[in-house]
PDB file of C-alpha atoms in Angstrom:
ATOM      1  CA  UNK A   1    -153.885  19.335 -61.197  1.00 51.00           C
ATOM      2  CA  UNK A   2    -153.066  18.796 -57.482  1.00 49.00           C
ATOM      3  CA  UNK A   3    -150.459  21.608 -57.609  1.00 52.00           C
ATOM      4  CA  UNK A   4    -153.044  24.006 -59.137  1.00 53.00           C
ATOM      5  CA  UNK A   5    -155.687  22.852 -56.502  1.00 45.00           C
ATOM      6  CA  UNK A   6    -153.101  23.595 -53.730  1.00 53.00           C
ATOM      7  CA  UNK A   7    -152.478  27.033 -55.134  1.00 53.00           C
ATOM      8  CA  UNK A   8    -156.150  27.806 -55.242  1.00 48.00           C
ATOM      9  CA  UNK A   9    -156.684  26.695 -51.644  1.00 45.00           C
ATOM     10  CA  UNK A  10    -153.649  28.780 -50.669  1.00 53.00           C
ATOM     11  CA  UNK A  11    -154.993  31.834 -52.518  1.00 53.00           C
ATOM     12  CA  UNK A  12    -158.460  31.392 -50.892  1.00 45.00           C
ATOM     13  CA  UNK A  13    -156.813  31.083 -47.535  1.00 45.00           C
ATOM     14  CA  UNK A  14    -154.807  34.235 -48.191  1.00 55.00           C
ATOM     15  CA  UNK A  15    -157.828  35.986 -49.228  1.00 52.00           C
ATOM     16  CA  UNK A  16    -159.473  35.443 -45.953  1.00 43.00           C
ATOM     17  CA  UNK A  17    -156.431  36.402 -43.985  1.00 49.00           C
ATOM     18  CA  UNK A  18    -155.606  39.379 -46.276  1.00 53.00           C
ATOM     19  CA  UNK A  19    -156.850  42.837 -44.883  1.00 45.00           C
ATOM     20  CA  UNK A  20    -158.346  41.461 -41.684  1.00 44.00           C
ATOM     21  CA  UNK A  21    -159.146  44.092 -39.152  1.00 40.00           C
ATOM     22  CA  UNK A  22    -158.514  43.633 -35.406  1.00 39.00           C
ATOM     23  CA  UNK A  23    -158.208  39.868 -35.746  1.00 43.00           C
ATOM     24  CA  UNK A  24    -154.534  39.495 -35.027  1.00 44.00           C
ATOM     25  CA  UNK A  25    -151.437  41.187 -33.605  1.00 45.00           C
ATOM     26  CA  UNK A  26    -149.124  42.718 -36.167  1.00 48.00           C
ATOM     27  CA  UNK A  27    -146.293  45.023 -36.277  1.00 53.00           C
ATOM     28  CA  UNK A  28    -145.441  47.598 -39.024  1.00 53.00           C
ATOM     29  CA  UNK A  29    -141.795  48.302 -38.328  1.00 51.00           C
ATOM     30  CA  UNK A  30    -139.658  50.905 -39.927  1.00 51.00           C
ATOM     31  CA  UNK A  31    -136.476  49.540 -38.712  1.00 49.00           C
ATOM     32  CA  UNK A  32    -137.156  46.215 -40.654  1.00 51.00           C
ATOM     33  CA  UNK A  33    -137.803  47.878 -43.972  1.00 51.00           C
ATOM     34  CA  UNK A  34    -134.093  47.921 -45.123  1.00 68.00           C
ATOM     35  CA  UNK A  35    -133.243  44.338 -44.362  1.00 87.00           C
ATOM     36  CA  UNK A  36    -136.439  42.490 -45.560  1.00 88.00           C
ATOM     37  CA  UNK A  37    -137.122  44.928 -48.697  1.00 92.00           C
ATOM     38  CA  UNK A  38    -133.559  44.370 -49.804  1.00 93.00           C
ATOM     39  CA  UNK A  39    -134.007  40.670 -49.446  1.00 94.00           C
ATOM     40  CA  UNK A  40    -137.179  40.657 -51.465  1.00 95.00           C
ATOM     41  CA  UNK A  41    -135.652  43.055 -53.984  1.00 96.00           C
ATOM     42  CA  UNK A  42    -132.731  40.803 -54.605  1.00 95.00           C
ATOM     43  CA  UNK A  43    -134.786  37.663 -54.992  1.00 95.00           C
ATOM     44  CA  UNK A  44    -137.082  39.550 -57.356  1.00 96.00           C
ATOM     45  CA  UNK A  45    -134.289  40.915 -59.525  1.00 95.00           C
ATOM     46  CA  UNK A  46    -133.022  37.248 -59.987  1.00 95.00           C
ATOM     47  CA  UNK A  47    -136.339  35.561 -60.596  1.00 94.00           C
ATOM     48  CA  UNK A  48    -138.808  38.077 -62.259  1.00 93.00           C
ATOM     49  CA  UNK A  49    -138.032  36.853 -65.692  1.00 92.00           C
ATOM     50  CA  UNK A  50    -139.837  33.673 -64.642  1.00 92.00           C
ATOM     51  CA  UNK A  51    -143.045  35.242 -64.562  1.00 92.00           C
ATOM     52  CA  UNK A  52    -145.094  35.985 -67.662  1.00 88.00           C
ATOM     53  CA  UNK A  53    -147.920  38.298 -66.425  1.00 90.00           C
ATOM     54  CA  UNK A  54    -149.253  41.668 -67.902  1.00 89.00           C
ATOM     55  CA  UNK A  55    -148.475  43.738 -64.786  1.00 92.00           C
ATOM     56  CA  UNK A  56    -144.758  43.286 -65.015  1.00 94.00           C
ATOM     57  CA  UNK A  57    -144.690  44.908 -68.382  1.00 93.00           C
ATOM     58  CA  UNK A  58    -146.445  48.129 -67.243  1.00 94.00           C
ATOM     59  CA  UNK A  59    -144.647  48.858 -63.949  1.00 95.00           C
ATOM     60  CA  UNK A  60    -142.916  52.143 -64.101  1.00 94.00           C
ATOM     61  CA  UNK A  61    -140.997  51.768 -60.913  1.00 93.00           C
ATOM     62  CA  UNK A  62    -141.217  49.646 -57.713  1.00 95.00           C
ATOM     63  CA  UNK A  63    -140.884  51.895 -54.839  1.00 93.00           C
ATOM     64  CA  UNK A  64    -138.744  49.715 -52.592  1.00 94.00           C
ATOM     65  CA  UNK A  65    -137.970  52.738 -50.401  1.00 91.00           C
ATOM     66  CA  UNK A  66    -141.594  52.863 -49.463  1.00 91.00           C
ATOM     67  CA  UNK A  67    -142.022  49.135 -48.805  1.00 93.00           C
ATOM     68  CA  UNK A  68    -144.439  48.242 -46.085  1.00 91.00           C
ATOM     69  CA  UNK A  69    -143.269  45.481 -43.777  1.00 90.00           C
ATOM     70  CA  UNK A  70    -145.739  43.636 -41.568  1.00 88.00           C
ATOM     71  CA  UNK A  71    -145.046  40.898 -38.999  1.00 84.00           C
ATOM     72  CA  UNK A  72    -147.829  38.654 -37.712  1.00 79.00           C
ATOM     73  CA  UNK A  73    -149.310  35.067 -37.436  1.00 79.00           C
ATOM     74  CA  UNK A  74    -148.371  34.260 -41.028  1.00 74.00           C
ATOM     75  CA  UNK A  75    -144.841  35.735 -40.827  1.00 81.00           C
ATOM     76  CA  UNK A  76    -143.365  38.794 -42.329  1.00 86.00           C
ATOM     77  CA  UNK A  77    -144.804  40.177 -45.354  1.00 91.00           C
ATOM     78  CA  UNK A  78    -143.179  42.956 -47.860  1.00 94.00           C
ATOM     79  CA  UNK A  79    -145.670  45.077 -49.860  1.00 94.00           C
ATOM     80  CA  UNK A  80    -144.051  47.320 -52.466  1.00 95.00           C
ATOM     81  CA  UNK A  81    -146.028  50.080 -53.942  1.00 93.00           C
ATOM     82  CA  UNK A  82    -145.700  50.982 -57.511  1.00 94.00           C
ATOM     83  CA  UNK A  83    -147.198  53.216 -60.270  1.00 91.00           C
ATOM     84  CA  UNK A  84    -148.081  52.163 -63.954  1.00 93.00           C
ATOM     85  CA  UNK A  85    -146.061  53.548 -66.975  1.00 93.00           C
ATOM     86  CA  UNK A  86    -147.280  56.474 -69.062  1.00 89.00           C
ATOM     87  CA  UNK A  87    -150.054  57.625 -66.563  1.00 88.00           C
ATOM     88  CA  UNK A  88    -152.140  54.372 -67.135  1.00 92.00           C
ATOM     89  CA  UNK A  89    -154.893  53.541 -64.786  1.00 91.00           C
ATOM     90  CA  UNK A  90    -157.176  50.539 -64.137  1.00 92.00           C
ATOM     91  CA  UNK A  91    -160.812  50.141 -64.307  1.00 91.00           C
ATOM     92  CA  UNK A  92    -163.629  47.821 -65.456  1.00 88.00           C
ATOM     93  CA  UNK A  93    -166.062  47.982 -68.204  1.00 84.00           C
ATOM     94  CA  UNK A  94    -168.657  49.601 -65.835  1.00 86.00           C
ATOM     95  CA  UNK A  95    -166.057  52.291 -65.385  1.00 86.00           C
ATOM     96  CA  UNK A  96    -166.841  52.545 -61.566  1.00 85.00           C
ATOM     97  CA  UNK A  97    -163.493  51.551 -60.084  1.00 84.00           C
ATOM     98  CA  UNK A  98    -161.392  54.492 -58.896  1.00 80.00           C
ATOM     99  CA  UNK A  99    -158.333  55.540 -56.861  1.00 75.00           C
ATOM    100  CA  UNK A 100    -156.471  52.266 -57.414  1.00 80.00           C
ATOM    101  CA  UNK A 101    -153.273  51.601 -55.419  1.00 87.00           C
ATOM    102  CA  UNK A 102    -150.830  48.928 -56.868  1.00 92.00           C
ATOM    103  CA  UNK A 103    -148.631  46.795 -54.889  1.00 94.00           C
ATOM    104  CA  UNK A 104    -146.385  43.668 -55.319  1.00 96.00           C
ATOM    105  CA  UNK A 105    -146.551  41.494 -52.195  1.00 95.00           C
ATOM    106  CA  UNK A 106    -143.837  39.113 -51.266  1.00 95.00           C
ATOM    107  CA  UNK A 107    -144.361  36.297 -48.804  1.00 92.00           C
ATOM    108  CA  UNK A 108    -141.670  33.854 -47.698  1.00 88.00           C
ATOM    109  CA  UNK A 109    -142.191  30.225 -48.809  1.00 87.00           C
ATOM    110  CA  UNK A 110    -140.902  26.872 -47.768  1.00 81.00           C
ATOM    111  CA  UNK A 111    -138.131  26.934 -50.419  1.00 81.00           C
ATOM    112  CA  UNK A 112    -136.693  30.103 -48.791  1.00 79.00           C
ATOM    113  CA  UNK A 113    -137.854  32.185 -51.767  1.00 89.00           C
ATOM    114  CA  UNK A 114    -140.956  34.218 -52.270  1.00 94.00           C
ATOM    115  CA  UNK A 115    -144.588  33.816 -53.312  1.00 93.00           C
ATOM    116  CA  UNK A 116    -145.490  36.988 -55.207  1.00 95.00           C
ATOM    117  CA  UNK A 117    -148.839  38.527 -55.368  1.00 95.00           C
ATOM    118  CA  UNK A 118    -150.269  41.484 -57.368  1.00 95.00           C
ATOM    119  CA  UNK A 119    -152.568  43.532 -55.169  1.00 92.00           C
ATOM    120  CA  UNK A 120    -154.917  46.332 -56.225  1.00 91.00           C
ATOM    121  CA  UNK A 121    -156.786  48.298 -53.708  1.00 87.00           C
ATOM    122  CA  UNK A 122    -159.924  50.365 -54.984  1.00 87.00           C
ATOM    123  CA  UNK A 123    -161.699  52.698 -52.785  1.00 80.00           C
ATOM    124  CA  UNK A 124    -164.244  55.336 -53.307  1.00 70.00           C
ATOM    125  CA  UNK A 125    -162.847  57.339 -50.531  1.00 65.00           C
ATOM    126  CA  UNK A 126    -161.271  60.127 -52.459  1.00 58.00           C
ATOM    127  CA  UNK A 127    -158.509  61.144 -50.267  1.00 59.00           C
ATOM    128  CA  UNK A 128    -156.740  57.928 -49.533  1.00 60.00           C
ATOM    129  CA  UNK A 129    -153.055  57.735 -50.170  1.00 62.00           C
ATOM    130  CA  UNK A 130    -151.446  54.855 -51.999  1.00 59.00           C
ATOM    131  CA  UNK A 131    -148.564  54.595 -49.501  1.00 60.00           C
ATOM    132  CA  UNK A 132    -150.849  54.646 -46.380  1.00 69.00           C
ATOM    133  CA  UNK A 133    -149.435  51.805 -44.059  1.00 72.00           C
ATOM    134  CA  UNK A 134    -152.949  51.305 -42.657  1.00 70.00           C
ATOM    135  CA  UNK A 135    -153.638  49.264 -45.731  1.00 75.00           C
ATOM    136  CA  UNK A 136    -151.555  46.180 -45.272  1.00 79.00           C
ATOM    137  CA  UNK A 137    -151.700  42.296 -45.481  1.00 74.00           C
ATOM    138  CA  UNK A 138    -152.857  42.248 -41.751  1.00 76.00           C
ATOM    139  CA  UNK A 139    -155.072  45.169 -41.233  1.00 75.00           C
ATOM    140  CA  UNK A 140    -156.985  47.995 -42.858  1.00 68.00           C
ATOM    141  CA  UNK A 141    -158.966  51.109 -41.492  1.00 65.00           C
ATOM    142  CA  UNK A 142    -162.164  50.261 -39.722  1.00 66.00           C
ATOM    143  CA  UNK A 143    -164.253  52.439 -42.068  1.00 72.00           C
ATOM    144  CA  UNK A 144    -162.662  50.953 -45.335  1.00 77.00           C
ATOM    145  CA  UNK A 145    -165.286  50.744 -48.262  1.00 81.00           C
ATOM    146  CA  UNK A 146    -163.725  49.158 -51.514  1.00 83.00           C
ATOM    147  CA  UNK A 147    -162.596  46.183 -53.432  1.00 85.00           C
ATOM    148  CA  UNK A 148    -159.361  44.431 -53.322  1.00 87.00           C
ATOM    149  CA  UNK A 149    -158.120  42.296 -56.347  1.00 90.00           C
ATOM    150  CA  UNK A 150    -155.317  39.610 -55.697  1.00 90.00           C
ATOM    151  CA  UNK A 151    -153.329  37.688 -58.298  1.00 92.00           C
ATOM    152  CA  UNK A 152    -150.893  35.051 -57.501  1.00 92.00           C
ATOM    153  CA  UNK A 153    -148.161  35.603 -60.221  1.00 93.00           C
ATOM    154  CA  UNK A 154    -146.828  31.988 -60.491  1.00 91.00           C
ATOM    155  CA  UNK A 155    -150.117  30.252 -60.831  1.00 90.00           C
ATOM    156  CA  UNK A 156    -152.120  33.182 -62.176  1.00 88.00           C
ATOM    157  CA  UNK A 157    -154.949  32.393 -59.676  1.00 88.00           C
ATOM    158  CA  UNK A 158    -156.985  35.384 -59.001  1.00 88.00           C
ATOM    159  CA  UNK A 159    -159.490  36.556 -56.313  1.00 87.00           C
ATOM    160  CA  UNK A 160    -161.675  39.549 -55.629  1.00 86.00           C
ATOM    161  CA  UNK A 161    -162.731  40.733 -52.136  1.00 85.00           C
ATOM    162  CA  UNK A 162    -165.318  43.448 -51.296  1.00 84.00           C
ATOM    163  CA  UNK A 163    -165.291  45.353 -48.053  1.00 82.00           C
ATOM    164  CA  UNK A 164    -167.817  47.711 -46.234  1.00 81.00           C
ATOM    165  CA  UNK A 165    -166.818  49.506 -43.190  1.00 73.00           C
ATOM    166  CA  UNK A 166    -163.758  47.395 -43.003  1.00 68.00           C
ATOM    167  CA  UNK A 167    -165.687  44.042 -43.040  1.00 75.00           C
ATOM    168  CA  UNK A 168    -165.425  41.523 -45.838  1.00 76.00           C
ATOM    169  CA  UNK A 169    -168.871  41.270 -47.450  1.00 80.00           C
ATOM    170  CA  UNK A 170    -168.178  39.246 -50.526  1.00 65.00           C
ATOM    171  CA  UNK A 171    -165.412  37.248 -52.290  1.00 62.00           C
ATOM    172  CA  UNK A 172    -164.965  35.707 -55.801  1.00 58.00           C
ATOM    173  CA  UNK A 173    -162.344  33.428 -56.921  1.00 54.00           C
ATOM    174  CA  UNK A 174    -161.706  31.608 -60.246  1.00 45.00           C
ATOM    175  CA  UNK A 175    -164.299  28.942 -59.403  1.00 45.00           C
ATOM    176  CA  UNK A 176    -167.035  31.494 -59.125  1.00 43.00           C
ATOM    177  CA  UNK A 177    -169.997  31.566 -61.630  1.00 47.00           C
ATOM    178  CA  UNK A 178    -169.679  33.358 -64.972  1.00 45.00           C
ATOM    179  CA  UNK A 179    -172.144  36.051 -63.918  1.00 51.00           C
ATOM    180  CA  UNK A 180    -169.683  37.108 -61.138  1.00 60.00           C
ATOM    181  CA  UNK A 181    -166.884  37.520 -63.593  1.00 76.00           C
ATOM    182  CA  UNK A 182    -165.185  40.911 -63.530  1.00 83.00           C
ATOM    183  CA  UNK A 183    -162.426  41.901 -66.095  1.00 91.00           C
ATOM    184  CA  UNK A 184    -160.005  44.730 -65.441  1.00 92.00           C
ATOM    185  CA  UNK A 185    -158.226  46.970 -68.096  1.00 94.00           C
ATOM    186  CA  UNK A 186    -155.216  49.194 -68.250  1.00 94.00           C
ATOM    187  CA  UNK A 187    -156.304  52.519 -69.889  1.00 94.00           C
ATOM    188  CA  UNK A 188    -156.727  56.164 -69.463  1.00 93.00           C
ATOM    189  CA  UNK A 189    -159.256  58.463 -67.665  1.00 90.00           C
ATOM    190  CA  UNK A 190    -160.037  61.751 -69.524  1.00 90.00           C
ATOM    191  CA  UNK A 191    -161.243  64.926 -68.083  1.00 87.00           C
ATOM    192  CA  UNK A 192    -164.801  64.300 -69.157  1.00 87.00           C
ATOM    193  CA  UNK A 193    -165.019  61.145 -67.057  1.00 83.00           C
ATOM    194  CA  UNK A 194    -164.505  58.792 -69.976  1.00 88.00           C
ATOM    195  CA  UNK A 195    -162.279  55.695 -69.412  1.00 92.00           C
ATOM    196  CA  UNK A 196    -160.600  54.164 -72.441  1.00 94.00           C
ATOM    197  CA  UNK A 197    -159.428  50.630 -72.090  1.00 93.00           C
ATOM    198  CA  UNK A 198    -156.535  49.609 -73.884  1.00 92.00           C
ATOM    199  CA  UNK A 199    -155.189  46.348 -72.416  1.00 91.00           C
ATOM    200  CA  UNK A 200    -157.171  43.581 -70.516  1.00 91.00           C
ATOM    201  CA  UNK A 201    -154.932  42.974 -67.317  1.00 88.00           C
ATOM    202  CA  UNK A 202    -157.108  40.129 -65.829  1.00 85.00           C
ATOM    203  CA  UNK A 203    -160.515  38.657 -65.165  1.00 86.00           C
ATOM    204  CA  UNK A 204    -161.671  37.655 -61.698  1.00 81.00           C
ATOM    205  CA  UNK A 205    -164.314  34.900 -61.125  1.00 68.00           C
ATOM    206  CA  UNK A 206    -165.928  32.644 -63.651  1.00 51.00           C
ATOM    207  CA  UNK A 207    -164.338  30.670 -66.440  1.00 46.00           C
TER     208      UNK A 207
END
């Protein structure tokens, strides 16, 4: 129980630190990509079998060559973009989430391993690029409007953050009320604008 509480507190803390704009100094450095991405990749290849979460079954390819490395007050963070298999997308039952960007995020822990998070960035800004380094652990664009979903893979604790003009306006964790519950699904978008949900990938908020 204490362990789960610690994980929840850690994720809530992460949620408030994640995607803060102009609140800390950070460095996105190309010359660090090889070293830290390779370290995270080696660790992931050895330990991914320990995680039983839906997202890992549907990853087509982790784009380690496009890893986003940032360095700030919480240490170095490796964010690895990926796409889903078979052209799958993600939305909710309201079918109002679009342009999702998927990443696995690796943060060094005290055991010299990594805590791993699944991060989804949804924005209604149509021209945003999934590999845009302005979206990272320490910062985002000042005009960002959208929703960020975070799942810690080991504990399966999830959180949802909403932003307007780069400012966080709402957050919702697993301790939120049921009426704040949001479930996301893997599925397909069709030309007529219809979204067909196939697999529930997770619910955020409520019990």
